[in-house]
Amino acid sequence: QGHSSDLVGLLERRIDASSQPEERRELRMQLASLHREGMKDRASEIDTLRALLEEVPADDDAMAALARAYVAEERWADAAEIIRDRAMAAENDERRAALLLEVARAYAGPIEDMFGAVQQYEEVLGIVPGQDGAVGDLINLSSHGEVSEAIEVVLRPQLEQLGRFEDLAQVLRNRIGHVEDPVDKARRVEELVELCNDRLSDAGAAYQSTPPL
């Protein structure tokens, strides 16, 4: 690491001596890479990238590298925040939605904030209605009782618009499994039967995996 330490010092002096924004940016990216690869020093890599972003806030390459560094350090909330910043600076809706999907998955996964995840997924679908990744994730997550109602509210109009009635039936089944009030549950089962009969021509499908009243 002696050679790497010498290079760190050299790059830092060149950064201090430079008054050219693009040169300072390139030198800091090199320095961040050296901290990561040569010194195995994620903390210094993070400090270097943050310093770069103070001068060039919308630098996507730097933000992407910083997000990866945070993930490597298991700083999930910090990573999600940076990825969200990248999304806000994205040049088109598809890219913005794809990055926000990463944020949503971080909330649903290592951050363990299911309500926060649903909010992020809803934002994705507000940008790109019917976005496959968001819809698929929410269908799977609808089995979680704490968010099954919120997911139904978000997904129902999306699935109806897409004509994905089998998926909507599954979301409704998952929601029914977490309804305690017998009157409400009976109403929801009736709604599910109607959906399966009218849209799927299979009223019996309503009772698949549906708890008894």
CSV table of C-alpha atoms in Angstrom, one decimal:
chain,number,residue,atom,x,y,z
A,1,GLN,CA,0.0,0.0,0.0
A,2,GLY,CA,3.0,2.3,0.2
A,3,HIS,CA,2.9,3.0,-3.6
A,4,SER,CA,-0.9,3.7,-3.3
A,5,SER,CA,-0.3,6.0,-0.4
A,6,ASP,CA,2.1,8.0,-2.5
A,7,LEU,CA,-0.4,8.2,-5.3
A,8,VAL,CA,-3.1,9.4,-2.9
A,9,GLY,CA,-0.8,12.3,-1.8
A,10,LEU,CA,0.0,13.2,-5.4
A,11,LEU,CA,-3.6,13.2,-6.5
A,12,GLU,CA,-4.6,15.3,-3.4
A,13,ARG,CA,-1.9,17.9,-4.2
A,14,ARG,CA,-3.0,18.0,-7.9
A,15,ILE,CA,-6.6,18.6,-6.8
A,16,ASP,CA,-5.5,21.4,-4.5
A,17,ALA,CA,-3.4,23.0,-7.2
A,18,SER,CA,-6.1,22.8,-10.0
A,19,SER,CA,-8.6,25.6,-10.7
A,20,GLN,CA,-10.2,23.7,-13.6
A,21,PRO,CA,-13.6,22.1,-12.6
A,22,GLU,CA,-13.3,19.2,-15.1
A,23,GLU,CA,-9.7,18.4,-14.1
A,24,ARG,CA,-10.6,18.5,-10.4
A,25,ARG,CA,-13.5,16.1,-11.2
A,26,GLU,CA,-11.4,13.7,-13.1
A,27,LEU,CA,-8.7,13.7,-10.4
A,28,ARG,CA,-11.3,13.1,-7.6
A,29,MET,CA,-12.7,10.2,-9.6
A,30,GLN,CA,-9.2,8.7,-9.8
A,31,LEU,CA,-8.7,9.3,-6.1
A,32,ALA,CA,-11.9,7.7,-5.2
A,33,SER,CA,-11.0,4.6,-7.3
A,34,LEU,CA,-7.6,4.5,-5.7
A,35,HIS,CA,-9.1,4.6,-2.2
A,36,ARG,CA,-11.5,1.8,-3.2
A,37,GLU,CA,-9.2,-0.5,-5.2
A,38,GLY,CA,-5.7,0.3,-3.9
A,39,MET,CA,-6.3,1.3,-0.3
A,40,LYS,CA,-9.4,-0.8,0.4
A,41,ASP,CA,-10.7,2.3,2.2
A,42,ARG,CA,-14.4,2.8,1.6
A,43,ALA,CA,-14.7,5.7,4.1
A,44,SER,CA,-12.1,7.8,2.2
A,45,GLU,CA,-13.7,6.9,-1.1
A,46,ILE,CA,-17.0,8.1,0.2
A,47,ASP,CA,-15.4,11.4,1.5
A,48,THR,CA,-13.8,12.0,-1.9
A,49,LEU,CA,-17.0,11.4,-3.8
A,50,ARG,CA,-19.0,13.6,-1.5
A,51,ALA,CA,-16.4,16.4,-2.0
A,52,LEU,CA,-16.8,16.0,-5.8
A,53,LEU,CA,-20.5,16.2,-5.6
A,54,GLU,CA,-20.3,19.4,-3.6
A,55,GLU,CA,-18.7,21.0,-6.6
A,56,VAL,CA,-20.7,19.1,-9.3
A,57,PRO,CA,-24.0,18.1,-7.6
A,58,ALA,CA,-25.6,16.4,-10.6
A,59,ASP,CA,-22.6,14.2,-11.7
A,60,ASP,CA,-24.3,10.9,-12.3
A,61,ASP,CA,-21.1,8.8,-12.4
A,62,ALA,CA,-20.1,10.1,-9.0
A,63,MET,CA,-23.5,9.6,-7.6
A,64,ALA,CA,-23.6,6.0,-8.9
A,65,ALA,CA,-20.1,5.3,-7.4
A,66,LEU,CA,-21.2,6.8,-4.1
A,67,ALA,CA,-24.3,4.7,-4.0
A,68,ARG,CA,-22.2,1.6,-4.6
A,69,ALA,CA,-19.9,2.6,-1.8
A,70,TYR,CA,-22.8,3.0,0.6
A,71,VAL,CA,-24.2,-0.4,-0.4
A,72,ALA,CA,-20.8,-2.0,0.2
A,73,GLU,CA,-20.8,-0.4,3.7
A,74,GLU,CA,-24.4,-1.5,4.2
A,75,ARG,CA,-25.5,2.1,4.6
A,76,TRP,CA,-28.8,1.4,2.9
A,77,ALA,CA,-30.7,4.6,3.7
A,78,ASP,CA,-27.8,6.7,2.4
A,79,ALA,CA,-27.6,4.6,-0.7
A,80,ALA,CA,-31.3,5.0,-1.3
A,81,GLU,CA,-31.1,8.8,-0.9
A,82,ILE,CA,-28.3,9.1,-3.4
A,83,ILE,CA,-30.1,6.8,-5.9
A,84,ARG,CA,-33.2,9.0,-5.4
A,85,ASP,CA,-31.0,12.1,-6.2
A,86,ARG,CA,-29.9,10.3,-9.4
A,87,ALA,CA,-33.6,9.7,-10.3
A,88,MET,CA,-34.5,13.4,-9.8
A,89,ALA,CA,-31.7,14.3,-12.2
A,90,ALA,CA,-32.6,11.7,-14.8
A,91,GLU,CA,-33.1,12.8,-18.4
A,92,ASN,CA,-36.3,10.8,-19.1
A,93,ASP,CA,-39.2,9.2,-17.3
A,94,GLU,CA,-38.1,5.6,-18.0
A,95,ARG,CA,-34.7,6.2,-16.4
A,96,ARG,CA,-36.2,8.1,-13.5
A,97,ALA,CA,-38.7,5.3,-12.8
A,98,ALA,CA,-36.0,2.6,-13.1
A,99,LEU,CA,-33.9,4.4,-10.4
A,100,LEU,CA,-36.9,5.0,-8.2
A,101,LEU,CA,-37.6,1.2,-8.5
A,102,GLU,CA,-34.1,0.6,-7.0
A,103,VAL,CA,-35.1,2.9,-4.1
A,104,ALA,CA,-38.4,1.1,-3.6
A,105,ARG,CA,-36.6,-2.2,-3.5
A,106,ALA,CA,-34.1,-0.9,-0.9
A,107,TYR,CA,-37.0,0.2,1.3
A,108,ALA,CA,-38.7,-3.2,0.9
A,109,GLY,CA,-35.5,-5.1,1.5
A,110,PRO,CA,-32.6,-4.0,3.7
A,111,ILE,CA,-34.2,-0.8,5.0
A,112,GLU,CA,-37.2,-2.8,6.1
A,113,ASP,CA,-39.7,0.0,5.7
A,114,MET,CA,-42.7,-1.5,3.9
A,115,PHE,CA,-44.9,1.6,4.0
A,116,GLY,CA,-42.0,3.7,2.7
A,117,ALA,CA,-41.5,1.1,-0.1
A,118,VAL,CA,-45.2,1.3,-1.1
A,119,GLN,CA,-44.8,5.1,-1.4
A,120,GLN,CA,-41.8,4.7,-3.6
A,121,TYR,CA,-43.5,2.1,-5.8
A,122,GLU,CA,-46.5,4.4,-6.1
A,123,GLU,CA,-44.2,7.2,-7.3
A,124,VAL,CA,-42.7,4.9,-9.9
A,125,LEU,CA,-46.2,4.0,-11.2
A,126,GLY,CA,-47.1,7.7,-11.3
A,127,ILE,CA,-44.2,8.3,-13.7
A,128,VAL,CA,-44.5,5.2,-15.8
A,129,PRO,CA,-48.0,3.6,-15.4
A,130,GLY,CA,-47.9,-0.2,-15.4
A,131,GLN,CA,-44.1,-0.3,-15.0
A,132,ASP,CA,-43.5,-4.1,-14.9
A,133,GLY,CA,-41.0,-4.2,-12.1
A,134,ALA,CA,-43.1,-2.1,-9.7
A,135,VAL,CA,-46.3,-4.0,-10.5
A,136,GLY,CA,-44.7,-7.4,-10.1
A,137,ASP,CA,-43.1,-6.4,-6.8
A,138,LEU,CA,-46.3,-5.0,-5.4
A,139,ILE,CA,-48.3,-8.1,-6.3
A,140,ASN,CA,-45.7,-10.2,-4.4
A,141,LEU,CA,-45.7,-7.8,-1.5
A,142,SER,CA,-49.5,-7.7,-1.2
A,143,SER,CA,-49.3,-10.8,1.0
A,144,HIS,CA,-47.8,-8.7,3.7
A,145,GLY,CA,-50.6,-7.8,6.1
A,146,GLU,CA,-49.3,-4.5,7.2
A,147,VAL,CA,-49.4,-3.1,3.7
A,148,SER,CA,-51.9,-5.2,1.9
A,149,GLU,CA,-54.6,-2.5,2.0
A,150,ALA,CA,-52.2,0.3,0.8
A,151,ILE,CA,-51.0,-2.0,-2.0
A,152,GLU,CA,-54.6,-2.7,-3.1
A,153,VAL,CA,-55.3,1.0,-3.3
A,154,VAL,CA,-52.2,1.6,-5.5
A,155,LEU,CA,-52.5,-1.5,-7.7
A,156,ARG,CA,-56.2,-1.8,-8.4
A,157,PRO,CA,-56.4,1.0,-10.9
A,158,GLN,CA,-53.1,0.0,-12.5
A,159,LEU,CA,-54.2,-3.7,-12.9
A,160,GLU,CA,-57.7,-2.7,-14.1
A,161,GLN,CA,-56.2,-0.4,-16.7
A,162,LEU,CA,-53.8,-3.1,-17.9
A,163,GLY,CA,-56.5,-5.8,-17.9
A,164,ARG,CA,-54.5,-8.0,-15.6
A,165,PHE,CA,-57.5,-9.3,-13.7
A,166,GLU,CA,-55.9,-12.6,-12.6
A,167,ASP,CA,-53.3,-10.5,-10.8
A,168,LEU,CA,-56.0,-8.3,-9.4
A,169,ALA,CA,-57.8,-11.3,-8.1
A,170,GLN,CA,-54.6,-12.5,-6.3
A,171,VAL,CA,-54.1,-9.0,-4.7
A,172,LEU,CA,-57.7,-9.1,-3.5
A,173,ARG,CA,-57.3,-12.7,-2.1
A,174,ASN,CA,-54.2,-11.5,-0.3
A,175,ARG,CA,-56.0,-8.6,1.2
A,176,ILE,CA,-59.0,-10.8,2.3
A,177,GLY,CA,-56.6,-13.0,4.2
A,178,HIS,CA,-55.8,-10.0,6.5
A,179,VAL,CA,-59.3,-8.7,7.0
A,180,GLU,CA,-60.6,-9.4,10.5
A,181,ASP,CA,-64.1,-7.9,10.4
A,182,PRO,CA,-66.5,-10.6,9.2
A,183,VAL,CA,-68.8,-8.2,7.4
A,184,ASP,CA,-66.0,-6.5,5.6
A,185,LYS,CA,-64.5,-9.9,4.7
A,186,ALA,CA,-67.8,-11.2,3.3
A,187,ARG,CA,-68.2,-8.0,1.2
A,188,ARG,CA,-64.7,-8.5,-0.2
A,189,VAL,CA,-65.3,-12.1,-1.0
A,190,GLU,CA,-68.4,-11.2,-2.8
A,191,GLU,CA,-66.5,-8.6,-4.8
A,192,LEU,CA,-63.8,-11.2,-5.6
A,193,VAL,CA,-66.4,-13.7,-6.8
A,194,GLU,CA,-67.9,-11.1,-9.1
A,195,LEU,CA,-64.5,-10.2,-10.5
A,196,CYS,CA,-63.6,-13.8,-11.2
A,197,ASN,CA,-67.1,-14.5,-12.7
A,198,ASP,CA,-67.2,-11.4,-14.9
A,199,ARG,CA,-63.6,-11.0,-15.9
A,200,LEU,CA,-62.1,-14.5,-15.6
A,201,SER,CA,-65.3,-16.6,-16.2
A,202,ASP,CA,-64.3,-18.6,-13.2
A,203,ALA,CA,-66.2,-17.8,-10.0
A,204,GLY,CA,-64.5,-20.8,-8.3
A,205,ALA,CA,-61.2,-19.1,-8.6
A,206,ALA,CA,-62.3,-16.6,-6.0
A,207,TYR,CA,-61.9,-19.2,-3.3
A,208,GLN,CA,-58.4,-20.3,-4.2
A,209,SER,CA,-56.2,-19.5,-1.2
A,210,THR,CA,-59.0,-17.5,0.4
A,211,PRO,CA,-59.5,-18.1,4.2
A,212,PRO,CA,-63.0,-19.2,5.2
A,213,LEU,CA,-65.4,-16.6,6.6
